Every structure is written in structure tokens, then in C-alpha cells.
């Protein structure tokens, strides 16, 4: 299918706007915007991408003045679109039917078995919005009853990331500090005929749950269960030899109700409790009980847990504990990326990525390293509201929210990718002051132009003897000679009309490496081209940059200085 003229026209308008907003148009951004309006083009990605590529390269070669004049023809159209978008996003109200001011208590319940990622951010920020809206409370609850997986390192990392995201909590507590209390509730559940001890093998239990057939232990007397439970706690059973099960309905349509495990035996060193305990509650028992006793009124969680709501509420009913309101929301997933700990661990082990903060990942530390602000993560996480309809978000939309936030403070600098010498010795020293930021402001970088410059070979090769060209933001030069290098000399200062080329002074040029970050995955597979490297030279001002500084290299986009020693920048 050929891409229609109309679509190309749309891509052109979008590219113009993109270039006006960010200095240069980005192919990926334009493609996702076109697809948002024309999802029917998804099967024709190859053709679309080719068409957009052509449009983008044309736009990126345009002089700013021409760009602005063409853009102004469509400005009205874009303004009304922006207005529509703003109205739409302000429609997200964070509220819960029946919640009352001053009475809402909610919690963020991470398991410290990995690093925080973008998926955690959605419920977290919704909870924070609800706390604000209802003048309520937000607790931090570490769900840490899997001794094999959890580490203090992850607790510390969560706390650090949450602090960086600007979150504070009214209380912080740990599931594993409450085991004695949970054992008490377990005994109560046994006494009320809501739980029994089962010593069947794992396979047998699985089969029974699948086929809806009860095992012989289900009919044990309460006293028998009490005795066996006591033995479990005393250590008479080894790992996996006995479990405490919910006494539910083996034929229930909701399979979560078919006598699931409530407690299991596991001898291991727990990062917080040491070897003190070896009978561990499962999530299904632990979380509802701990929520209830801590006064949680509202639980916000992604909808894949919905099947378990019935069990959680039944446990609380049995124990006579107060039930929270549960609000299910859709999960936040990023296209062509992963949040699965197992998959990330194996990619690290295989040397495909460098660690949990690899800039291609969507862990909070990776996003932070990449230069995504906490504010952008918040806006992005909240942008889909509290609805339940699933959608996969594009990384590009987070990046674009971020660009709007960093634009005003990103220093504009020149970068020469493929250097060609331009000798301007005749000029004999002209001092130029160039703005560091667009718009108003008094911050400048200053150079004395004499001797040799670097310009892009692409610009240099099209020059001819006698041409007059403008060194961007500086002055005009006349070309005396073009060969392997260009010789030129000062030709006045007439901003506006001439074609303008980027330049840097050769003596203080800084060798740099730019890492262009793409999607981690292509389809289901790791994309071996997910990082592209560009070597080149940045202007002398760059030598004073510090790690973490964000710049915009003209025509290339935004970058964050990641490694000062290597002068390596990561694309934003
Ligand atoms: Zn059994």
C-alpha cells in the first residue's frame, strides 16, 4: 500500500511542529503521531517509515526562518489541537466513589525483590493524587515474605527512588515484622474452619485444584488442624512438606477460591528477619490482613489481581476484619520494553545490557540516568487516569512529555559529527557571544574566532569559491577556496538571509560520543541495534559540563552527559 498524499501532508505538518518545538524533527515521534490518527497504517510500517524519513530529513535541512514561516501557516490548527488535548487531560479526576475527606488511607506495596520500574509508578502516583484529593494518608508497605527473592539492597533502592520521585509517606512498615500476628490470625482461621493443614505433594495439590477434587485433609477436625499447625510452627516439617490451605470450594468457578495456599514452609535466611522464621504467609493471606489492621480504606491495584479480590474479602470476612475498598486499574506497559525481573536478570547475565540502570530499560534508575525528570514520570503515569481499559504506551510519549519540561533549561550547543576544517585565519580574532538558551535570558557562551574551525563536511562540501555563508549565530564569511579544507574570511554580520552552518573552534573542540537510545526490543527479541553511537566534536563550552547536565545539540536533539571522562552523552 502506498502512503497517501494526505498522510504525507500530515507527517509534514507534524514534523514542522516537532522541529519548531525541539530544534529538529524526530522520525519516531512523527510515526507514532501519524499512527495515533491512522491506526490502519500499522501493517504498513515499512512504507510509512520510509515516507516519514524523507519528510523529516527535508524539514531538518530547512533554515529556521523558512521553518517558522511555513509553520505559521498551520499554527492555528496546532493551537486548537493542543487546547483539545489539554482539556482532555484535565478531565482526569482522581476520585473514588464514596471516599470521604480526611478518611482515606491507602498504601504503596512493593516487594523488595527487584528495582522499581515505570509499572509501579502508575498506582503509586494515583495513590498520591488520592491522598491529596481527600486529605488522606499514604503508607509505604514492603510486602516481604519471600525470603529467597528479597534483599535489603532492593529496599534501599526503592526508598531512594521514591525519594527522588518526590514521594513521602505517612508511615513505613514491613510484612515480615508481623509474622507472629499473622500466625495468630492463621490459628483463628483454623478454629473458624476456614483453613486446614495439608501434607499432600505439590503435584497432587495442583491436580486437585485443577480438577476440583478435595484431598483427604480437607475433612480433618479442627483439633487435628490445630495440632498440625503447631507442628508446622515448631519445625516438625521440612520445606514443602506441609502447607496451610484455605478451606474454600474446590469446584468454585473462580479457581482462586479452590483451597489456595495461605502459609508454606521455607527455611532460608531472610534479609530482615534472619533465620527466625520458616513458616511464610502467601500474598493472599498476608496483604489483606496487614492492610486491614493498618487501617487501609482503599486498595488501588492493577486489574490482573481482580480474580483474587473474592478470596481476600472472604479471608477478612472469616476473621471479622474490616474490608477495604478495592479499585482496579489498568496496567501501565511500555511497548518494546520489559519490566519482568527474570527477563532483565537474564539480559544482564548475557551481557546484552549493562545493569538495572541501563538507559534502554524503564526502571526508575534507568529513566533517571537517561535524564527523564520525576515530573515527566508523574505526568506520564497519570496520563491514562484510573480507567481499566488496557493500552500499551509508547516510550516516545514519555520522552515527549519530558522534552517539554527540560526544553527551557537545556543548553543549546553545536556539535560537528564529520569534521572538515575551515581556515578563517584572515579574520584575525572576532569575539562572538551566543545565547545558551532560546528566548530571553542573559546566559551566553563566548568564543574568539581566529585560525581554524570545524564545520560539518556535509556543509563544507557544497560550498564554492566566492560563496558567502553565515556561521550560525556569529557572522558571515566569504569562501576563498574549497578543497580538502575550506579557506574563508570575515564578510560582515547580516543575520537572516544567508544559509547558516554550525561551526566550532578547532583548538578547544571536545571529542564526544553520543549514544542514541532506541527501543530495547524489536518484536519479542532484544534489538542488537538498540544503541547507536555517533562520534564527533562538541564546542569548547562542553568541557565545563558536569555529569547529569542536559544539552540540546542543534539538529540532533537532547542529550544528558552520562560519563564525564569519556564525554559520553545519552539521547533523550
Ligand atoms: Zn492434602
Coordinates of C-alpha atoms and ligand atoms in Angstrom, one line a residue:
X1 CA 0.0 0.0 0.0
X2 CA 1.4 3.4 -0.9
X3 CA 1.2 6.1 1.7
X4 CA -1.3 8.7 0.6
X5 CA -0.5 12.3 -0.2
X6 CA -2.8 13.3 2.7
X7 CA -0.8 11.2 5.1
X8 CA 2.5 12.7 3.9
X9 CA 0.9 16.2 4.3
X10 CA 0.0 15.3 7.9
X11 CA 3.5 13.9 8.5
X12 CA 5.0 17.1 7.1
X13 CA 2.9 19.3 9.4
X14 CA 3.8 17.2 12.4
X15 CA 7.4 17.3 11.5
X16 CA 7.3 21.1 11.2
X17 CA 5.8 21.3 14.7
X18 CA 8.3 18.9 16.1
X19 CA 11.2 20.8 14.6
X20 CA 9.8 24.1 15.9
X21 CA 9.3 22.6 19.4
X22 CA 12.6 20.7 19.7
X23 CA 15.1 22.1 17.3
X24 CA 14.8 19.1 15.0
X25 CA 12.1 16.7 13.9
X26 CA 12.3 13.1 15.1
X27 CA 11.2 10.3 12.8
X28 CA 9.9 8.1 15.7
X29 CA 7.8 10.8 17.1
X30 CA 6.2 11.6 13.8
X31 CA 5.5 7.9 13.1
X32 CA 3.7 7.4 16.4
X33 CA 1.7 10.6 15.9
X34 CA 0.6 9.6 12.4
X35 CA -0.3 6.1 13.7
X36 CA -2.3 7.6 16.5
X37 CA -4.5 9.2 13.9
X38 CA -4.3 6.5 11.3
X39 CA -4.0 3.2 13.2
X40 CA -5.0 1.4 9.9
X41 CA -1.4 2.1 8.7
X42 CA 0.1 -0.1 11.3
X43 CA 0.6 -3.1 9.0
X44 CA 2.5 -0.8 6.6
X45 CA 5.2 0.3 8.9
X46 CA 7.9 -0.1 6.3
X47 CA 6.4 2.2 3.8
X48 CA 5.2 4.7 6.4
X49 CA 8.6 4.8 7.9
X50 CA 10.2 5.5 4.6
X51 CA 7.8 8.3 3.7
X52 CA 8.3 9.9 7.2
X53 CA 12.1 9.6 6.9
X54 CA 12.0 11.6 3.7
X55 CA 9.8 14.2 5.2
X56 CA 11.9 14.5 8.3
X57 CA 15.2 14.8 6.6
X58 CA 13.8 17.6 4.4
X59 CA 12.4 19.5 7.3
X60 CA 15.7 19.1 9.3
X61 CA 17.6 20.7 6.5
X62 CA 15.4 23.8 6.4
X63 CA 16.6 27.1 7.8
X64 CA 14.9 28.2 11.0
X65 CA 13.4 31.2 9.3
X66 CA 11.8 29.2 6.5
X67 CA 10.7 26.7 9.0
X68 CA 9.0 29.4 11.1
X69 CA 7.2 30.9 8.1
X70 CA 5.9 27.6 6.9
X71 CA 4.9 26.6 10.4
X72 CA 3.0 29.9 10.9
X73 CA 0.6 28.8 8.1
X74 CA -0.6 25.9 10.3
X75 CA -0.1 27.4 13.7
X76 CA -3.9 27.9 14.3
X77 CA -4.6 24.3 13.5
X78 CA -2.0 23.2 16.1
X79 CA -3.2 25.5 18.8
X80 CA -6.7 24.1 18.6
X81 CA -5.3 20.6 18.8
X82 CA -3.2 21.4 21.8
X83 CA -6.3 23.0 23.5
X84 CA -8.3 19.9 22.9
X85 CA -5.5 17.8 24.4
X86 CA -5.2 20.0 27.4
X87 CA -8.9 19.8 28.0
X88 CA -8.9 16.1 27.7
X89 CA -6.1 15.6 30.2
X90 CA -7.6 17.9 32.7
X91 CA -10.7 15.6 32.7
X92 CA -8.8 13.0 34.6
X93 CA -10.1 13.5 38.1
X94 CA -8.7 11.2 40.7
X95 CA -11.5 10.1 42.9
X96 CA -13.3 7.2 44.4
X97 CA -17.0 6.9 44.8
X98 CA -17.9 7.1 48.5
X99 CA -14.5 8.2 49.7
X100 CA -14.6 11.0 52.3
X101 CA -12.3 13.8 53.0
X102 CA -9.9 13.2 55.9
X103 CA -10.8 9.5 56.0
X104 CA -8.9 7.9 53.1
X105 CA -5.9 5.7 53.9
X106 CA -4.0 3.9 51.1
X107 CA -0.7 2.3 50.6
X108 CA 2.0 1.5 48.1
X109 CA 3.0 -2.2 48.5
X110 CA 6.2 -3.1 46.7
X111 CA 8.0 -6.4 47.1
X112 CA 11.7 -5.7 47.6
X113 CA 12.8 -8.3 45.0
X114 CA 13.9 -6.0 42.2
X115 CA 14.2 -2.4 41.2
X116 CA 11.3 0.0 40.9
X117 CA 10.0 0.5 37.4
X118 CA 7.5 2.5 35.4
X119 CA 4.8 0.0 36.1
X120 CA 4.9 0.7 39.8
X121 CA 4.6 4.4 39.1
X122 CA 1.0 4.4 37.9
X123 CA -0.7 3.1 41.1
X124 CA 1.8 5.0 43.2
X125 CA 1.0 8.4 41.7
X126 CA -2.7 7.6 41.7
X127 CA -2.5 6.9 45.4
X128 CA -0.6 10.1 45.9
X129 CA -3.3 12.0 44.0
X130 CA -6.0 10.4 46.1
X131 CA -4.2 11.3 49.3
X132 CA -4.2 14.9 48.1
X133 CA -7.7 14.9 46.9
X134 CA -9.1 13.5 50.1
X135 CA -6.6 14.9 52.5
X136 CA -5.8 11.3 53.3
X137 CA -2.8 9.2 54.2
X138 CA -0.4 7.2 52.1
X139 CA 1.7 4.4 53.7
X140 CA 4.7 2.5 52.3
X141 CA 4.3 -1.2 52.9
X142 CA 7.1 -3.6 52.0
X143 CA 5.5 -7.0 51.1
X144 CA 8.5 -9.1 52.0
X145 CA 7.6 -12.7 52.8
X146 CA 9.6 -14.5 50.1
X147 CA 13.0 -14.9 51.7
X148 CA 14.6 -16.3 48.6
X149 CA 13.9 -13.2 46.5
X150 CA 14.1 -10.2 48.8
X151 CA 17.1 -8.1 49.7
X152 CA 17.9 -5.0 51.7
X153 CA 19.6 -3.7 48.6
X154 CA 16.2 -3.5 46.9
X155 CA 14.5 -1.9 50.0
X156 CA 17.2 0.8 49.9
X157 CA 16.8 1.2 46.2
X158 CA 13.0 1.6 46.5
X159 CA 13.4 4.2 49.2
X160 CA 16.0 6.1 47.2
X161 CA 13.9 6.0 44.0
X162 CA 10.7 7.1 45.8
X163 CA 12.5 10.0 47.4
X164 CA 13.9 11.0 44.0
X165 CA 10.4 10.8 42.6
X166 CA 9.3 13.3 45.3
X167 CA 7.2 11.0 47.3
X168 CA 6.9 11.0 51.0
X169 CA 4.9 8.6 53.2
X170 CA 2.9 8.9 56.3
X171 CA 4.2 5.6 57.6
X172 CA 6.5 2.8 56.6
X173 CA 6.2 -0.9 57.6
X174 CA 7.1 -4.4 56.6
X175 CA 5.0 -7.5 56.3
X176 CA 7.8 -9.6 57.8
X177 CA 7.7 -7.7 61.1
X178 CA 4.2 -9.0 61.6
X179 CA 4.6 -12.8 61.3
X180 CA 3.6 -13.5 65.0
X181 CA 0.4 -11.6 64.5
X182 CA -0.3 -13.4 61.2
X183 CA 0.3 -16.8 62.9
X184 CA -2.4 -15.7 65.4
X185 CA -4.8 -15.0 62.6
X186 CA -4.0 -18.3 60.9
X187 CA -4.9 -20.1 64.1
X188 CA -8.1 -18.1 64.3
X189 CA -8.9 -19.1 60.7
X190 CA -8.3 -22.8 61.6
X191 CA -10.6 -22.5 64.6
X192 CA -13.3 -21.0 62.4
X193 CA -13.0 -23.9 59.9
X194 CA -11.5 -21.6 57.3
X195 CA -8.2 -23.3 56.9
X196 CA -6.6 -26.7 57.2
X197 CA -3.2 -28.3 57.1
X198 CA -2.4 -30.3 54.0
X199 CA 0.6 -32.6 53.6
X200 CA -0.1 -33.7 50.0
X201 CA 2.7 -33.4 47.4
X202 CA 2.9 -30.4 45.2
X203 CA 1.7 -32.2 42.0
X204 CA -1.2 -33.8 43.8
X205 CA -2.4 -30.4 45.1
X206 CA -2.1 -28.9 41.7
X207 CA -4.1 -31.7 40.1
X208 CA -6.7 -31.5 42.8
X209 CA -7.2 -27.8 42.3
X210 CA -7.3 -28.2 38.5
X211 CA -9.9 -30.9 38.6
X212 CA -11.8 -29.5 41.6
X213 CA -11.3 -32.6 43.8
X214 CA -10.7 -32.2 47.5
X215 CA -7.8 -34.1 49.2
X216 CA -8.3 -36.2 52.4
X217 CA -7.0 -33.4 54.6
X218 CA -10.0 -31.1 53.9
X219 CA -12.2 -33.2 56.2
X220 CA -9.8 -33.1 59.2
X221 CA -11.2 -32.0 62.5
X222 CA -10.3 -28.5 63.9
X223 CA -8.3 -30.1 66.7
X224 CA -6.3 -32.1 64.3
X225 CA -5.5 -29.0 62.2
X226 CA -4.5 -27.1 65.3
X227 CA -2.1 -29.8 66.2
X228 CA -0.6 -29.9 62.7
X229 CA -0.3 -26.1 62.5
X230 CA 1.5 -26.2 65.9
X231 CA 3.9 -28.8 64.4
X232 CA 4.5 -26.6 61.4
X233 CA 5.5 -23.7 63.6
X234 CA 7.7 -25.9 65.8
X235 CA 9.7 -27.1 62.8
X236 CA 8.5 -30.7 62.6
X237 CA 8.1 -30.4 58.9
X238 CA 10.7 -29.7 56.3
X239 CA 10.4 -27.3 53.3
X240 CA 7.3 -28.2 51.2
X241 CA 6.1 -31.0 53.5
X242 CA 3.1 -29.2 54.8
X243 CA 1.0 -26.1 53.9
X244 CA -1.9 -24.3 55.5
X245 CA -4.7 -24.1 52.9
X246 CA -7.8 -22.0 52.6
X247 CA -10.9 -24.1 53.2
X248 CA -12.9 -22.9 50.2
X249 CA -14.9 -24.5 47.4
X250 CA -13.0 -27.0 45.3
X251 CA -15.5 -26.6 42.4
X252 CA -15.6 -22.8 42.5
X253 CA -15.7 -21.2 39.1
X254 CA -13.1 -18.7 40.3
X255 CA -10.1 -21.0 40.7
X256 CA -8.5 -18.6 43.2
X257 CA -11.2 -20.0 45.6
X258 CA -10.1 -23.6 45.2
X259 CA -8.3 -24.0 48.5
X260 CA -5.1 -22.0 47.7
X261 CA -2.0 -22.0 50.0
X262 CA -2.1 -19.5 52.8
X263 CA 1.2 -20.5 54.5
X264 CA 4.2 -22.5 53.4
X265 CA 7.4 -23.7 54.9
X266 CA 10.7 -22.4 53.7
X267 CA 14.0 -22.5 55.6
X268 CA 16.1 -19.6 54.3
X269 CA 17.9 -16.5 55.6
X270 CA 15.5 -13.6 55.3
X271 CA 17.3 -10.3 54.7
X272 CA 15.4 -8.6 57.6
X273 CA 14.4 -11.4 60.0
X274 CA 17.4 -13.7 59.6
X275 CA 16.6 -17.4 60.4
X276 CA 13.9 -16.5 63.0
X277 CA 11.0 -17.7 60.8
X278 CA 10.5 -20.5 58.4
X279 CA 6.7 -20.5 58.0
X280 CA 5.8 -17.8 55.5
X281 CA 2.4 -16.4 54.6
X282 CA 1.4 -16.0 50.9
X283 CA 0.4 -12.7 49.5
X284 CA -3.3 -13.7 49.5
X285 CA -3.3 -14.0 53.3
X286 CA -0.7 -11.5 54.3
X287 CA -1.7 -8.5 52.4
X288 CA -5.4 -8.3 53.2
X289 CA -4.8 -8.9 56.9
X290 CA -2.0 -6.4 57.2
X291 CA -4.0 -3.8 55.1
X292 CA -7.0 -4.2 57.4
X293 CA -5.1 -4.0 60.7
X294 CA -3.3 -0.9 59.5
X295 CA -6.5 0.9 58.7
X296 CA -6.2 0.9 54.9
X297 CA -9.5 2.1 53.4
X298 CA -8.6 1.9 49.8
X299 CA -6.5 -0.5 47.8
X300 CA -5.5 0.5 44.2
X301 CA -4.2 -2.3 42.1
X302 CA -3.9 -3.4 38.6
X303 CA -6.8 -5.5 37.3
X304 CA -4.9 -8.8 36.9
X305 CA -5.5 -9.2 40.6
X306 CA -9.3 -9.0 40.3
X307 CA -9.7 -12.7 40.4
X308 CA -8.2 -12.7 43.9
X309 CA -10.5 -10.0 45.3
X310 CA -13.1 -12.6 46.2
X311 CA -10.5 -14.6 48.2
X312 CA -9.1 -11.6 50.0
X313 CA -12.5 -10.4 51.1
X314 CA -13.5 -13.9 52.2
X315 CA -10.5 -14.1 54.4
X316 CA -11.3 -10.8 56.0
X317 CA -14.9 -11.8 56.4
X318 CA -13.9 -15.0 58.2
X319 CA -11.6 -13.2 60.6
X320 CA -14.1 -10.5 61.3
X321 CA -11.7 -7.8 59.9
X322 CA -12.8 -4.6 58.2
X323 CA -12.6 -4.7 54.4
X324 CA -11.0 -2.1 52.3
X325 CA -12.5 -0.8 49.0
X326 CA -10.6 -2.2 46.1
X327 CA -10.2 -0.2 42.9
X328 CA -8.8 -2.0 39.9
X329 CA -6.9 0.0 37.2
X330 CA -5.2 -1.0 34.0
X331 CA -1.5 -1.7 34.0
X332 CA 1.0 0.7 32.5
X333 CA 3.0 -1.1 29.9
X334 CA 5.6 0.3 27.6
X335 CA 5.8 -1.0 24.0
X336 CA 9.0 -2.8 23.1
X337 CA 10.3 -3.0 26.6
X338 CA 10.3 -5.3 29.6
X339 CA 9.7 -4.9 33.3
X340 CA 10.0 -8.7 34.2
X341 CA 12.7 -9.1 36.7
X342 CA 13.5 -12.6 35.3
X343 CA 14.0 -11.3 31.8
X344 CA 16.0 -8.3 32.9
X345 CA 18.3 -10.5 35.0
X346 CA 18.9 -12.8 32.1
X347 CA 19.7 -9.9 29.8
X348 CA 22.2 -8.6 32.3
X349 CA 23.7 -12.1 32.7
X350 CA 24.0 -12.5 28.9
X351 CA 25.8 -9.1 28.7
X352 CA 23.1 -7.6 26.5
X353 CA 22.5 -4.7 28.9
X354 CA 24.8 -3.3 31.4
X355 CA 22.7 -3.4 34.6
X356 CA 19.4 -2.3 36.1
X357 CA 20.2 1.3 35.2
X358 CA 20.9 0.6 31.5
X359 CA 19.4 3.6 29.7
X360 CA 17.2 1.3 27.5
X361 CA 15.3 0.0 30.5
X362 CA 12.2 1.5 32.2
X363 CA 13.4 1.1 35.7
X364 CA 13.2 4.3 37.6
X365 CA 17.0 4.4 37.9
X366 CA 17.4 3.9 34.1
X367 CA 14.9 6.7 33.4
X368 CA 16.7 8.9 35.8
X369 CA 20.1 8.1 34.3
X370 CA 18.6 8.9 30.9
X371 CA 17.6 12.4 32.0
X372 CA 13.8 11.8 32.4
X373 CA 12.6 14.0 35.2
X374 CA 10.4 12.9 38.1
X375 CA 7.8 15.3 36.9
X376 CA 7.6 13.7 33.5
X377 CA 7.3 10.3 35.0
X378 CA 4.5 11.5 37.2
X379 CA 2.6 13.1 34.3
X380 CA 3.1 10.1 32.1
X381 CA 2.0 7.7 34.8
X382 CA -1.2 9.7 35.5
X383 CA -2.0 10.4 31.8
X384 CA -4.2 7.3 31.4
X385 CA -6.2 8.1 34.5
X386 CA -7.9 5.4 36.7
X387 CA -9.6 3.5 33.9
X388 CA -9.5 -0.2 33.3
X389 CA -9.1 -0.3 29.5
X390 CA -5.7 -1.8 28.6
X391 CA -3.3 0.1 26.4
X392 CA 0.4 -0.1 25.7
X393 CA 2.1 3.2 25.9
X394 CA 5.0 4.3 23.7
X395 CA 8.3 5.3 25.2
X396 CA 8.1 8.3 22.8
X397 CA 5.2 9.8 24.6
X398 CA 7.2 9.8 27.9
X399 CA 10.1 11.3 26.1
X400 CA 8.0 14.0 24.5
X401 CA 6.5 14.9 27.9
X402 CA 10.0 15.1 29.3
X403 CA 11.3 17.3 26.4
X404 CA 8.6 19.9 27.1
X405 CA 9.8 20.0 30.7
X406 CA 13.6 20.3 30.0
X407 CA 13.4 22.4 26.9
X408 CA 13.9 25.8 28.7
X409 CA 16.9 24.7 30.7
X410 CA 18.7 22.5 28.1
X411 CA 21.8 24.4 26.9
X412 CA 22.0 24.8 23.1
X413 CA 25.3 23.7 21.8
X414 CA 26.9 23.0 18.4
X415 CA 28.1 19.5 17.5
X416 CA 30.1 18.5 14.5
X417 CA 29.8 14.9 13.5
X418 CA 32.0 14.6 10.5
X419 CA 34.5 17.5 10.8
X420 CA 36.0 19.4 7.9
X421 CA 38.5 22.2 8.6
X422 CA 37.6 25.8 7.8
X423 CA 40.5 28.2 8.0
X424 CA 39.5 31.7 8.9
X425 CA 43.0 33.0 9.8
X426 CA 42.4 36.1 7.8
X427 CA 39.7 37.0 10.2
X428 CA 42.2 37.7 12.9
X429 CA 40.0 37.3 16.0
X430 CA 36.3 38.2 16.2
X431 CA 34.7 37.7 19.6
X432 CA 31.2 36.3 19.4
X433 CA 28.6 35.8 22.2
X434 CA 25.9 33.2 21.6
X435 CA 22.9 32.5 23.7
X436 CA 22.9 29.3 25.8
X437 CA 19.1 29.1 25.8
X438 CA 16.4 30.2 23.4
X439 CA 14.2 33.0 24.4
X440 CA 15.1 35.7 26.8
X441 CA 17.9 35.3 29.3
X442 CA 21.4 36.5 29.8
X443 CA 23.5 33.4 29.6
X444 CA 26.0 33.2 26.8
X445 CA 28.9 31.2 25.6
X446 CA 31.8 33.3 24.2
X447 CA 34.4 32.5 21.6
X448 CA 37.2 34.3 19.9
X449 CA 37.1 33.2 16.3
X450 CA 40.6 33.0 14.7
X451 CA 42.6 30.3 13.0
X452 CA 40.8 27.1 12.3
X453 CA 37.2 25.9 12.8
X454 CA 35.5 22.6 12.3
X455 CA 32.4 22.6 10.2
X456 CA 30.3 19.6 9.1
X457 CA 31.7 18.0 6.0
X458 CA 28.2 17.8 4.6
X459 CA 28.0 21.7 4.8
X460 CA 31.6 22.2 3.6
X461 CA 31.3 20.0 0.5
X462 CA 28.6 22.1 -1.1
X463 CA 30.5 25.4 -0.7
X464 CA 32.1 27.1 -3.7
X465 CA 34.7 29.7 -4.1
X466 CA 33.1 33.1 -3.8
X467 CA 30.0 31.9 -1.8
X468 CA 29.0 33.8 1.3
X469 CA 27.7 31.8 4.1
X470 CA 26.8 32.6 7.7
X471 CA 28.5 30.9 10.6
X472 CA 25.4 30.2 12.8
X473 CA 24.8 32.9 15.4
X474 CA 28.1 34.5 14.6
X475 CA 28.9 36.3 11.4
X476 CA 29.2 35.9 7.6
X477 CA 32.2 34.5 5.8
X478 CA 33.2 34.6 2.2
X479 CA 34.7 31.4 0.8
X480 CA 38.1 31.8 -0.8
X481 CA 38.9 28.3 -1.6
X482 CA 37.5 24.8 -1.3
X483 CA 39.5 21.6 -1.3
X484 CA 40.2 19.2 1.5
X485 CA 39.6 22.2 3.7
X486 CA 37.8 25.4 3.2
X487 CA 39.5 28.8 3.5
X488 CA 37.3 31.7 4.2
X489 CA 37.3 35.2 5.7
X490 CA 35.0 37.7 7.5
X491 CA 32.3 39.2 5.4
X492 CA 30.2 41.3 7.8
X493 CA 27.3 40.5 10.0
X494 CA 23.9 40.2 8.4
X495 CA 21.7 37.8 10.2
X496 CA 18.7 36.4 8.5
X497 CA 19.1 35.8 4.8
X498 CA 22.1 33.5 4.3
X499 CA 22.2 29.8 4.8
X500 CA 23.7 29.1 8.2
X501 CA 26.1 26.4 9.2
X502 CA 27.2 25.1 12.6
X503 CA 30.8 25.6 13.5
X504 CA 33.1 25.1 16.4
X505 CA 36.6 26.5 17.2
X506 CA 39.1 23.8 16.5
X507 CA 41.5 24.4 19.3
X508 CA 39.1 23.8 22.1
X509 CA 36.8 21.3 20.3
X510 CA 35.8 18.4 22.7
X511 CA 35.7 14.9 21.4
X512 CA 32.4 13.3 22.4
X513 CA 30.4 10.2 21.9
X514 CA 26.6 10.4 21.6
X515 CA 24.6 7.3 22.4
X516 CA 21.3 7.2 20.6
X517 CA 19.0 5.1 22.6
X518 CA 16.3 3.1 20.8
X519 CA 13.8 0.5 22.0
X520 CA 15.1 -2.4 24.0
X521 CA 13.1 -4.9 22.0
X522 CA 12.2 -5.5 18.4
X523 CA 9.1 -7.6 18.5
X524 CA 9.8 -10.1 21.2
X525 CA 13.6 -10.1 20.8
X526 CA 16.4 -8.0 22.1
X527 CA 17.3 -5.4 19.5
X528 CA 21.0 -5.5 18.9
X529 CA 20.8 -2.1 17.4
X530 CA 19.1 -0.5 20.3
X531 CA 22.1 1.8 20.9
X532 CA 23.7 3.7 18.0
X533 CA 26.9 5.6 18.6
X534 CA 27.9 8.9 17.0
X535 CA 31.4 10.2 17.5
X536 CA 32.2 13.8 16.9
X537 CA 33.2 17.1 18.4
X538 CA 31.2 19.5 20.6
X539 CA 32.1 23.1 21.0
X540 CA 34.6 24.2 23.7
X541 CA 32.0 25.2 26.2
X542 CA 31.2 21.5 26.7
X543 CA 34.4 20.9 28.6
X544 CA 32.8 22.6 31.6
X545 CA 29.7 20.5 31.6
X546 CA 29.1 18.2 34.6
X547 CA 27.7 14.7 34.7
X548 CA 23.9 15.0 34.5
X549 CA 23.8 18.2 32.6
X550 CA 21.3 18.3 29.8
X551 CA 22.0 19.9 26.5
X552 CA 20.5 20.2 23.1
X553 CA 22.9 19.6 20.3
X554 CA 21.5 21.6 17.4
X555 CA 19.8 19.3 14.8
X556 CA 20.4 16.2 16.9
X557 CA 18.2 16.7 19.9
X558 CA 18.5 16.5 23.6
X559 CA 21.3 14.6 25.5
X560 CA 22.4 14.1 29.0
X561 CA 26.1 13.9 29.9
X562 CA 26.4 10.4 31.3
X563 CA 30.2 9.9 31.6
X564 CA 32.3 13.0 32.0
X565 CA 35.6 11.2 31.5
X566 CA 34.6 9.7 28.1
X567 CA 32.4 12.7 27.4
X568 CA 29.6 10.2 26.6
X569 CA 26.1 11.6 26.2
X570 CA 22.8 9.7 26.2
X571 CA 19.9 10.7 24.0
X572 CA 16.7 11.8 25.5
Ligands
LIG1 ZN1 -4.0 -32.7 51.3

